[in-house]
Amino acid sequence: MKKETFIKSTIILMIGGLLTKLLGILIKVIMTRNSSIDVISLYMLVMPTFSLMMAISQLGFSTGISKVVSENKDNNKKILFSILPISLFINIILTIILVFGSKFIAYELLKNENAYIPILAISLVLPFDSLSSILRGFFFGKEKMIPHVTSNISEQIVRLLFMIFILPHLLNRGLVFTTTSLILINVLSELVSSLVLIFFLPKSFTIKRSDLKPSIRSSKNVLETALPTTATRIIGTISYFFEPIILTYVLSLNGYTTSYIATEYGVINAFVMPILLLPGFFTNAISNALLPVISREYAKKNYPYIKRKLKQALFFSLLIGIPSTILIFMFPTFFLKLLYKTSHGEYYIKKIAFVFILYYIEAPLSSFLQATNQAHYVMYDNFIGILIKTISLFILSFIPGIGLYSLLIASGLNILITTIRHMKHIKDLFKQKVN
């Protein structure tokens, strides 16, 4: 029964992930083909800030709630209503920061005044994103994947309709207006996602007055996993936030123009990375299905079972990741032209493709550590990997002629170090628990 639940959850998430990914690709194709390179570049310049704010806003609640709900140690409604006030407080603080800090980020850090209004618009998206994240955590913990899949697909359909019917009418309204609209569409898509998840709540999910009173114990249980998970995401998004700042500063000293840096950075993030991450939805599906299963069985000290599940997850991740990587490496131009009608970036793909084999097993390893109360190791490993990435990015960018390849080398080092450290911690865990 347990095996059937895990496999069923994985299959549902894979199918849903495939549909979501295909819709996402279609959205990006429409966006990149219909928008000017200036819009794409500005959007990619703003995205690191957007990602950082989202990481802080979500605070890892989805993972923390999923783990606590799967262990069935507390009142699930009490868990949700204990986290909602914390989420509201965080979003108020972030809104204040963005209202007063957007101009500084745009003018002083990104050196692009056009980024001011798009960054300011991020504050409107965050509360809706937080709510959908909290609800997803509840359904993950219950191992009910259809609500998650349906909400994701609904979210993507909203974005797709925007790209088809609204974006063409915005392009003549100017660079800033168009980019800001691309940010704000997330308000509607996240709202639709949350409404879909609420619709899937069981009919027995009635709210009593006692449920509305926050519980310190419930909050603590969620935050024990959520905070290290958030710290991991924040560390990553801070690094992502500083990427264009470091590249712009250092490469400008080497004689590269700001427009060249912005364009190539846009190519890497808009074309190269999405193609390299194409198989990622499979491994993410495996990881999401793995977490509640491992959490439940780890609480029962069923160590042989969780070891088998981890091996199964890694096997399927590599079974998908290795052939996909070989195809992407051999035919980068084909994929670029098929998806984005461009050949820009094929030289970058050739250089970093095989590193992503490790990336595909990093996600299930990370989920396993989180499920076995080792989330702090995920945070430490990511911190070390990202610290090395940031330092190497800064140093390598000074080398004459290296250009944006410094970003690819630094990213590869990050993936390599993080994955190796995750594997070491899991090996040590099994030595301690099994032997």
mmCIF file of N, CA and C in Angstrom, residues 142-254:
data_model
loop_
_atom_site.group_PDB
_atom_site.id
_atom_site.type_symbol
_atom_site.label_atom_id
_atom_site.label_comp_id
_atom_site.label_asym_id
_atom_site.label_seq_id
_atom_site.Cartn_x
_atom_site.Cartn_y
_atom_site.Cartn_z
ATOM 1 N N LYS A 142 -0.756 15.486 3.025
ATOM 2 C CA LYS A 142 -1.823 14.487 2.931
ATOM 3 C C LYS A 142 -1.593 13.510 1.769
ATOM 4 N N GLU A 143 -0.508 13.725 1.015
ATOM 5 C CA GLU A 143 -0.174 12.923 -0.162
ATOM 6 C C GLU A 143 -1.299 12.948 -1.193
ATOM 7 N N LYS A 144 -1.957 14.100 -1.278
ATOM 8 C CA LYS A 144 -2.988 14.321 -2.296
ATOM 9 C C LYS A 144 -2.404 15.262 -3.347
ATOM 10 N N MET A 145 -2.006 14.690 -4.469
ATOM 11 C CA MET A 145 -1.245 15.434 -5.461
ATOM 12 C C MET A 145 -2.115 16.071 -6.547
ATOM 13 N N ILE A 146 -3.332 15.570 -6.731
ATOM 14 C CA ILE A 146 -4.197 16.120 -7.783
ATOM 15 C C ILE A 146 -4.521 17.600 -7.553
ATOM 16 N N PRO A 147 -4.830 18.028 -6.310
ATOM 17 C CA PRO A 147 -5.059 19.463 -6.096
ATOM 18 C C PRO A 147 -3.858 20.319 -6.488
ATOM 19 N N HIS A 148 -2.657 19.861 -6.129
ATOM 20 C CA HIS A 148 -1.432 20.590 -6.477
ATOM 21 C C HIS A 148 -1.269 20.692 -7.993
ATOM 22 N N VAL A 149 -1.442 19.559 -8.659
ATOM 23 C CA VAL A 149 -1.293 19.517 -10.118
ATOM 24 C C VAL A 149 -2.331 20.418 -10.789
ATOM 25 N N THR A 150 -3.588 20.323 -10.334
ATOM 26 C CA THR A 150 -4.662 21.129 -10.925
ATOM 27 C C THR A 150 -4.411 22.620 -10.727
ATOM 28 N N SER A 151 -3.949 22.997 -9.544
ATOM 29 C CA SER A 151 -3.684 24.417 -9.274
ATOM 30 C C SER A 151 -2.538 24.932 -10.138
ATOM 31 N N ASN A 152 -1.508 24.109 -10.310
ATOM 32 C CA ASN A 152 -0.371 24.508 -11.156
ATOM 33 C C ASN A 152 -0.789 24.704 -12.604
ATOM 34 N N ILE A 153 -1.584 23.760 -13.111
ATOM 35 C CA ILE A 153 -2.045 23.857 -14.499
ATOM 36 C C ILE A 153 -2.940 25.079 -14.678
ATOM 37 N N SER A 154 -3.829 25.328 -13.709
ATOM 38 C CA SER A 154 -4.714 26.503 -13.770
ATOM 39 C C SER A 154 -3.899 27.794 -13.781
ATOM 40 N N GLU A 155 -2.879 27.809 -12.953
ATOM 41 C CA GLU A 155 -1.988 28.978 -12.878
ATOM 42 C C GLU A 155 -1.326 29.249 -14.225
ATOM 43 N N GLN A 156 -0.836 28.178 -14.850
ATOM 44 C CA GLN A 156 -0.165 28.320 -16.137
ATOM 45 C C GLN A 156 -1.135 28.724 -17.245
ATOM 46 N N ILE A 157 -2.362 28.228 -17.173
ATOM 47 C CA ILE A 157 -3.367 28.593 -18.190
ATOM 48 C C ILE A 157 -3.658 30.091 -18.127
ATOM 49 N N VAL A 158 -3.747 30.627 -16.917
ATOM 50 C CA VAL A 158 -3.967 32.074 -16.757
ATOM 51 C C VAL A 158 -2.830 32.859 -17.405
ATOM 52 N N ARG A 159 -1.588 32.421 -17.164
ATOM 53 C CA ARG A 159 -0.431 33.108 -17.758
ATOM 54 C C ARG A 159 -0.438 32.988 -19.273
ATOM 55 N N LEU A 160 -0.796 31.790 -19.756
ATOM 56 C CA LEU A 160 -0.828 31.560 -21.196
ATOM 57 C C LEU A 160 -1.855 32.468 -21.871
ATOM 58 N N LEU A 161 -3.035 32.574 -21.301
ATOM 59 C CA LEU A 161 -4.070 33.447 -21.860
ATOM 60 C C LEU A 161 -3.611 34.899 -21.880
ATOM 61 N N PHE A 162 -2.880 35.278 -20.841
ATOM 62 C CA PHE A 162 -2.328 36.639 -20.798
ATOM 63 C C PHE A 162 -1.357 36.866 -21.954
ATOM 64 N N MET A 163 -0.459 35.887 -22.166
ATOM 65 C CA MET A 163 0.546 36.021 -23.225
ATOM 66 C C MET A 163 -0.101 36.078 -24.613
ATOM 67 N N ILE A 164 -1.170 35.316 -24.808
ATOM 68 C CA ILE A 164 -1.810 35.247 -26.126
ATOM 69 C C ILE A 164 -2.670 36.475 -26.414
ATOM 70 N N PHE A 165 -3.487 36.858 -25.439
ATOM 71 C CA PHE A 165 -4.519 37.861 -25.710
ATOM 72 C C PHE A 165 -4.192 39.277 -25.210
ATOM 73 N N ILE A 166 -3.327 39.393 -24.210
ATOM 74 C CA ILE A 166 -3.079 40.718 -23.618
ATOM 75 C C ILE A 166 -1.705 41.270 -23.945
ATOM 76 N N LEU A 167 -0.676 40.408 -23.885
ATOM 77 C CA LEU A 167 0.687 40.882 -24.122
ATOM 78 C C LEU A 167 0.862 41.626 -25.446
ATOM 79 N N PRO A 168 0.305 41.132 -26.575
ATOM 80 C CA PRO A 168 0.498 41.854 -27.845
ATOM 81 C C PRO A 168 0.012 43.303 -27.798
ATOM 82 N N HIS A 169 -0.999 43.585 -26.972
ATOM 83 C CA HIS A 169 -1.539 44.940 -26.881
ATOM 84 C C HIS A 169 -0.723 45.831 -25.947
ATOM 85 N N LEU A 170 0.203 45.208 -25.195
ATOM 86 C CA LEU A 170 1.004 45.977 -24.234
ATOM 87 C C LEU A 170 2.344 46.431 -24.808
ATOM 88 N N LEU A 171 2.779 45.742 -25.873
ATOM 89 C CA LEU A 171 4.124 45.970 -26.377
ATOM 90 C C LEU A 171 4.364 47.390 -26.867
ATOM 91 N N ASN A 172 3.306 48.047 -27.317
ATOM 92 C CA ASN A 172 3.478 49.429 -27.787
ATOM 93 C C ASN A 172 3.292 50.450 -26.658
ATOM 94 N N ARG A 173 3.132 49.952 -25.416
ATOM 95 C CA ARG A 173 2.968 50.845 -24.276
ATOM 96 C C ARG A 173 4.287 51.180 -23.594
ATOM 97 N N GLY A 174 5.371 50.594 -24.074
ATOM 98 C CA GLY A 174 6.679 50.929 -23.527
ATOM 99 C C GLY A 174 7.307 49.795 -22.734
ATOM 100 N N LEU A 175 8.611 49.885 -22.560
ATOM 101 C CA LEU A 175 9.419 48.854 -21.910
ATOM 102 C C LEU A 175 8.985 48.622 -20.463
ATOM 103 N N VAL A 176 8.878 49.680 -19.680
ATOM 104 C CA VAL A 176 8.568 49.561 -18.256
ATOM 105 C C VAL A 176 7.160 49.025 -18.044
ATOM 106 N N PHE A 177 6.195 49.537 -18.807
ATOM 107 C CA PHE A 177 4.804 49.111 -18.665
ATOM 108 C C PHE A 177 4.661 47.618 -18.984
ATOM 109 N N THR A 178 5.303 47.168 -20.046
ATOM 110 C CA THR A 178 5.214 45.763 -20.450
ATOM 111 C C THR A 178 5.839 44.848 -19.403
ATOM 112 N N THR A 179 7.032 45.202 -18.933
ATOM 113 C CA THR A 179 7.728 44.372 -17.936
ATOM 114 C C THR A 179 6.950 44.320 -16.625
ATOM 115 N N THR A 180 6.402 45.458 -16.212
ATOM 116 C CA THR A 180 5.596 45.504 -14.986
ATOM 117 C C THR A 180 4.367 44.612 -15.114
ATOM 118 N N SER A 181 3.765 44.608 -16.284
ATOM 119 C CA SER A 181 2.587 43.759 -16.523
ATOM 120 C C SER A 181 2.950 42.284 -16.430
ATOM 121 N N LEU A 182 4.134 41.913 -16.906
ATOM 122 C CA LEU A 182 4.594 40.531 -16.807
ATOM 123 C C LEU A 182 4.767 40.106 -15.347
ATOM 124 N N ILE A 183 5.131 41.047 -14.499
ATOM 125 C CA ILE A 183 5.235 40.769 -13.064
ATOM 126 C C ILE A 183 3.842 40.632 -12.446
ATOM 127 N N LEU A 184 2.957 41.570 -12.768
ATOM 128 C CA LEU A 184 1.651 41.648 -12.116
ATOM 129 C C LEU A 184 0.691 40.536 -12.526
ATOM 130 N N ILE A 185 0.928 39.884 -13.651
ATOM 131 C CA ILE A 185 0.043 38.790 -14.035
ATOM 132 C C ILE A 185 0.096 37.674 -12.993
ATOM 133 N N ASN A 186 1.187 37.643 -12.220
ATOM 134 C CA ASN A 186 1.315 36.634 -11.162
ATOM 135 C C ASN A 186 0.285 36.816 -10.058
ATOM 136 N N VAL A 187 -0.233 38.033 -9.879
ATOM 137 C CA VAL A 187 -1.290 38.252 -8.886
ATOM 138 C C VAL A 187 -2.513 37.406 -9.238
ATOM 139 N N LEU A 188 -2.927 37.509 -10.492
ATOM 140 C CA LEU A 188 -4.111 36.771 -10.943
ATOM 141 C C LEU A 188 -3.855 35.267 -10.965
ATOM 142 N N SER A 189 -2.690 34.857 -11.459
ATOM 143 C CA SER A 189 -2.404 33.422 -11.571
ATOM 144 C C SER A 189 -2.306 32.765 -10.194
ATOM 145 N N GLU A 190 -1.669 33.445 -9.224
ATOM 146 C CA GLU A 190 -1.563 32.889 -7.867
ATOM 147 C C GLU A 190 -2.919 32.883 -7.161
ATOM 148 N N LEU A 191 -3.756 33.880 -7.431
ATOM 149 C CA LEU A 191 -5.096 33.916 -6.858
ATOM 150 C C LEU A 191 -5.929 32.738 -7.361
ATOM 151 N N VAL A 192 -5.869 32.487 -8.659
ATOM 152 C CA VAL A 192 -6.574 31.349 -9.248
ATOM 153 C C VAL A 192 -6.064 30.041 -8.653
ATOM 154 N N SER A 193 -4.740 29.943 -8.485
ATOM 155 C CA SER A 193 -4.134 28.753 -7.892
ATOM 156 C C SER A 193 -4.665 28.499 -6.484
ATOM 157 N N SER A 194 -4.739 29.553 -5.684
ATOM 158 C CA SER A 194 -5.230 29.426 -4.301
ATOM 159 C C SER A 194 -6.702 29.021 -4.272
ATOM 160 N N LEU A 195 -7.506 29.610 -5.151
ATOM 161 C CA LEU A 195 -8.933 29.281 -5.197
ATOM 162 C C LEU A 195 -9.156 27.816 -5.579
ATOM 163 N N VAL A 196 -8.342 27.314 -6.497
ATOM 164 C CA VAL A 196 -8.437 25.905 -6.890
ATOM 165 C C VAL A 196 -8.115 24.999 -5.705
ATOM 166 N N LEU A 197 -7.050 25.345 -4.965
ATOM 167 C CA LEU A 197 -6.658 24.549 -3.799
ATOM 168 C C LEU A 197 -7.738 24.577 -2.717
ATOM 169 N N ILE A 198 -8.339 25.735 -2.499
ATOM 170 C CA ILE A 198 -9.423 25.854 -1.514
ATOM 171 C C ILE A 198 -10.613 24.991 -1.925
ATOM 172 N N PHE A 199 -10.875 24.952 -3.226
ATOM 173 C CA PHE A 199 -11.979 24.128 -3.746
ATOM 174 C C PHE A 199 -11.772 22.652 -3.414
ATOM 175 N N PHE A 200 -10.512 22.202 -3.388
ATOM 176 C CA PHE A 200 -10.198 20.788 -3.139
ATOM 177 C C PHE A 200 -10.152 20.431 -1.652
ATOM 178 N N LEU A 201 -10.296 21.411 -0.779
ATOM 179 C CA LEU A 201 -10.316 21.088 0.647
ATOM 180 C C LEU A 201 -11.478 20.148 0.933
ATOM 181 N N PRO A 202 -11.290 19.137 1.786
ATOM 182 C CA PRO A 202 -12.374 18.167 2.038
ATOM 183 C C PRO A 202 -13.608 18.841 2.639
ATOM 184 N N LYS A 203 -14.776 18.273 2.364
ATOM 185 C CA LYS A 203 -16.022 18.838 2.879
ATOM 186 C C LYS A 203 -16.067 18.824 4.399
ATOM 187 N N SER A 204 -15.299 17.897 4.966
ATOM 188 C CA SER A 204 -15.245 17.807 6.430
ATOM 189 C C SER A 204 -14.360 18.901 7.044
ATOM 190 N N PHE A 205 -13.720 19.680 6.158
ATOM 191 C CA PHE A 205 -12.803 20.727 6.629
ATOM 192 C C PHE A 205 -13.620 21.939 7.096
ATOM 193 N N THR A 206 -14.257 21.793 8.234
ATOM 194 C CA THR A 206 -15.010 22.903 8.815
ATOM 195 C C THR A 206 -14.130 23.646 9.802
ATOM 196 N N ILE A 207 -14.293 24.951 9.853
ATOM 197 C CA ILE A 207 -13.449 25.782 10.707
ATOM 198 C C ILE A 207 -14.221 26.181 11.965
ATOM 199 N N LYS A 208 -13.677 25.794 13.115
ATOM 200 C CA LYS A 208 -14.253 26.170 14.400
ATOM 201 C C LYS A 208 -13.479 27.359 14.968
ATOM 202 N N ARG A 209 -14.092 28.022 15.932
ATOM 203 C CA ARG A 209 -13.435 29.174 16.545
ATOM 204 C C ARG A 209 -12.115 28.768 17.203
ATOM 205 N N SER A 210 -12.080 27.573 17.764
ATOM 206 C CA SER A 210 -10.851 27.107 18.433
ATOM 207 C C SER A 210 -9.710 26.897 17.442
ATOM 208 N N ASP A 211 -10.048 26.592 16.170
ATOM 209 C CA ASP A 211 -9.015 26.394 15.148
ATOM 210 C C ASP A 211 -8.307 27.690 14.793
ATOM 211 N N LEU A 212 -8.995 28.810 14.953
ATOM 212 C CA LEU A 212 -8.441 30.104 14.546
ATOM 213 C C LEU A 212 -7.372 30.616 15.504
ATOM 214 N N LYS A 213 -7.352 30.049 16.710
ATOM 215 C CA LYS A 213 -6.366 30.493 17.695
ATOM 216 C C LYS A 213 -5.012 29.868 17.375
ATOM 217 N N PRO A 214 -3.972 30.680 17.076
ATOM 218 C CA PRO A 214 -2.654 30.137 16.717
ATOM 219 C C PRO A 214 -2.056 29.306 17.857
ATOM 220 N N SER A 215 -1.360 28.273 17.481
ATOM 221 C CA SER A 215 -0.691 27.397 18.447
ATOM 222 C C SER A 215 0.817 27.572 18.319
ATOM 223 N N ILE A 216 1.457 27.874 19.430
ATOM 224 C CA ILE A 216 2.916 28.041 19.428
ATOM 225 C C ILE A 216 3.584 26.717 19.076
ATOM 226 N N ARG A 217 3.031 25.619 19.592
ATOM 227 C CA ARG A 217 3.623 24.307 19.312
ATOM 228 C C ARG A 217 3.548 23.971 17.827
ATOM 229 N N SER A 218 2.389 24.240 17.198
ATOM 230 C CA SER A 218 2.235 23.966 15.762
ATOM 231 C C SER A 218 3.194 24.824 14.937
ATOM 232 N N SER A 219 3.278 26.089 15.296
ATOM 233 C CA SER A 219 4.181 27.000 14.587
ATOM 234 C C SER A 219 5.620 26.532 14.703
ATOM 235 N N LYS A 220 5.994 26.121 15.913
ATOM 236 C CA LYS A 220 7.367 25.665 16.166
ATOM 237 C C LYS A 220 7.686 24.419 15.342
ATOM 238 N N ASN A 221 6.733 23.480 15.308
ATOM 239 C CA ASN A 221 6.953 22.245 14.548
ATOM 240 C C ASN A 221 7.177 22.526 13.062
ATOM 241 N N VAL A 222 6.386 23.442 12.511
ATOM 242 C CA VAL A 222 6.528 23.797 11.093
ATOM 243 C C VAL A 222 7.835 24.547 10.852
ATOM 244 N N LEU A 223 8.133 25.505 11.730
ATOM 245 C CA LEU A 223 9.314 26.357 11.527
ATOM 246 C C LEU A 223 10.630 25.599 11.684
ATOM 247 N N GLU A 224 10.617 24.479 12.423
ATOM 248 C CA GLU A 224 11.844 23.691 12.576
ATOM 249 C C GLU A 224 12.365 23.195 11.226
ATOM 250 N N THR A 225 11.451 22.894 10.326
ATOM 251 C CA THR A 225 11.843 22.505 8.963
ATOM 252 C C THR A 225 11.822 23.691 8.020
ATOM 253 N N ALA A 226 10.834 24.569 8.208
ATOM 254 C CA ALA A 226 10.642 25.683 7.274
ATOM 255 C C ALA A 226 11.802 26.672 7.284
ATOM 256 N N LEU A 227 12.319 26.989 8.469
ATOM 257 C CA LEU A 227 13.379 28.012 8.547
ATOM 258 C C LEU A 227 14.672 27.580 7.853
ATOM 259 N N PRO A 228 15.186 26.347 8.114
ATOM 260 C CA PRO A 228 16.362 25.921 7.341
ATOM 261 C C PRO A 228 16.096 25.860 5.837
ATOM 262 N N THR A 229 14.867 25.415 5.469
ATOM 263 C CA THR A 229 14.511 25.363 4.049
ATOM 264 C C THR A 229 14.500 26.762 3.446
ATOM 265 N N THR A 230 13.928 27.712 4.196
ATOM 266 C CA THR A 230 13.897 29.098 3.734
ATOM 267 C C THR A 230 15.290 29.679 3.639
ATOM 268 N N ALA A 231 16.096 29.396 4.661
ATOM 269 C CA ALA A 231 17.478 29.894 4.653
ATOM 270 C C ALA A 231 18.207 29.398 3.414
ATOM 271 N N THR A 232 17.934 28.131 3.056
ATOM 272 C CA THR A 232 18.540 27.562 1.848
ATOM 273 C C THR A 232 18.110 28.341 0.609
ATOM 274 N N ARG A 233 16.799 28.585 0.496
ATOM 275 C CA ARG A 233 16.281 29.331 -0.664
ATOM 276 C C ARG A 233 16.788 30.766 -0.677
ATOM 277 N N ILE A 234 16.817 31.383 0.511
ATOM 278 C CA ILE A 234 17.255 32.776 0.584
ATOM 279 C C ILE A 234 18.719 32.897 0.195
ATOM 280 N N ILE A 235 19.525 31.944 0.676
ATOM 281 C CA ILE A 235 20.953 31.950 0.310
ATOM 282 C C ILE A 235 21.088 31.878 -1.212
ATOM 283 N N GLY A 236 20.298 30.974 -1.821
ATOM 284 C CA GLY A 236 20.349 30.836 -3.272
ATOM 285 C C GLY A 236 19.871 32.074 -3.996
ATOM 286 N N THR A 237 18.775 32.658 -3.514
ATOM 287 C CA THR A 237 18.233 33.828 -4.201
ATOM 288 C C THR A 237 19.062 35.082 -3.951
ATOM 289 N N ILE A 238 19.733 35.147 -2.804
ATOM 290 C CA ILE A 238 20.652 36.270 -2.577
ATOM 291 C C ILE A 238 21.795 36.198 -3.583
ATOM 292 N N SER A 239 22.305 34.978 -3.768
ATOM 293 C CA SER A 239 23.362 34.784 -4.771
ATOM 294 C C SER A 239 22.851 35.160 -6.159
ATOM 295 N N TYR A 240 21.624 34.709 -6.472
ATOM 296 C CA TYR A 240 20.989 35.030 -7.757
ATOM 297 C C TYR A 240 20.792 36.542 -7.900
ATOM 298 N N PHE A 241 20.419 37.179 -6.788
ATOM 299 C CA PHE A 241 20.218 38.632 -6.756
ATOM 300 C C PHE A 241 21.514 39.376 -7.094
ATOM 301 N N PHE A 242 22.646 38.856 -6.566
ATOM 302 C CA PHE A 242 23.919 39.547 -6.769
ATOM 303 C C PHE A 242 24.606 39.185 -8.088
ATOM 304 N N GLU A 243 24.127 38.120 -8.753
ATOM 305 C CA GLU A 243 24.745 37.714 -10.024
ATOM 306 C C GLU A 243 24.871 38.862 -11.018
ATOM 307 N N PRO A 244 23.752 39.498 -11.413
ATOM 308 C CA PRO A 244 23.880 40.581 -12.397
ATOM 309 C C PRO A 244 24.664 41.775 -11.883
ATOM 310 N N ILE A 245 24.635 42.003 -10.563
ATOM 311 C CA ILE A 245 25.382 43.119 -9.975
ATOM 312 C C ILE A 245 26.880 42.870 -10.093
ATOM 313 N N ILE A 246 27.320 41.640 -9.714
ATOM 314 C CA ILE A 246 28.743 41.288 -9.809
ATOM 315 C C ILE A 246 29.212 41.296 -11.257
ATOM 316 N N LEU A 247 28.414 40.659 -12.123
ATOM 317 C CA LEU A 247 28.801 40.584 -13.537
ATOM 318 C C LEU A 247 28.892 41.971 -14.164
ATOM 319 N N THR A 248 27.904 42.818 -13.869
ATOM 320 C CA THR A 248 27.913 44.174 -14.433
ATOM 321 C C THR A 248 29.125 44.964 -13.954
ATOM 322 N N TYR A 249 29.414 44.850 -12.664
ATOM 323 C CA TYR A 249 30.536 45.612 -12.087
ATOM 324 C C TYR A 249 31.884 45.140 -12.631
ATOM 325 N N VAL A 250 32.139 43.826 -12.517
ATOM 326 C CA VAL A 250 33.466 43.296 -12.867
ATOM 327 C C VAL A 250 33.694 43.315 -14.378
ATOM 328 N N LEU A 251 32.712 42.838 -15.147
ATOM 329 C CA LEU A 251 32.897 42.786 -16.598
ATOM 330 C C LEU A 251 32.989 44.178 -17.219
ATOM 331 N N SER A 252 32.338 45.161 -16.593
ATOM 332 C CA SER A 252 32.464 46.549 -17.068
ATOM 333 C C SER A 252 33.898 47.025 -16.932
ATOM 334 N N LEU A 253 34.558 46.599 -15.855
ATOM 335 C CA LEU A 253 35.972 46.958 -15.658
ATOM 336 C C LEU A 253 36.862 46.334 -16.726
ATOM 337 N N ASN A 254 36.407 45.179 -17.260
ATOM 338 C CA ASN A 254 37.167 44.484 -18.309
ATOM 339 C C ASN A 254 36.830 44.977 -19.710
#
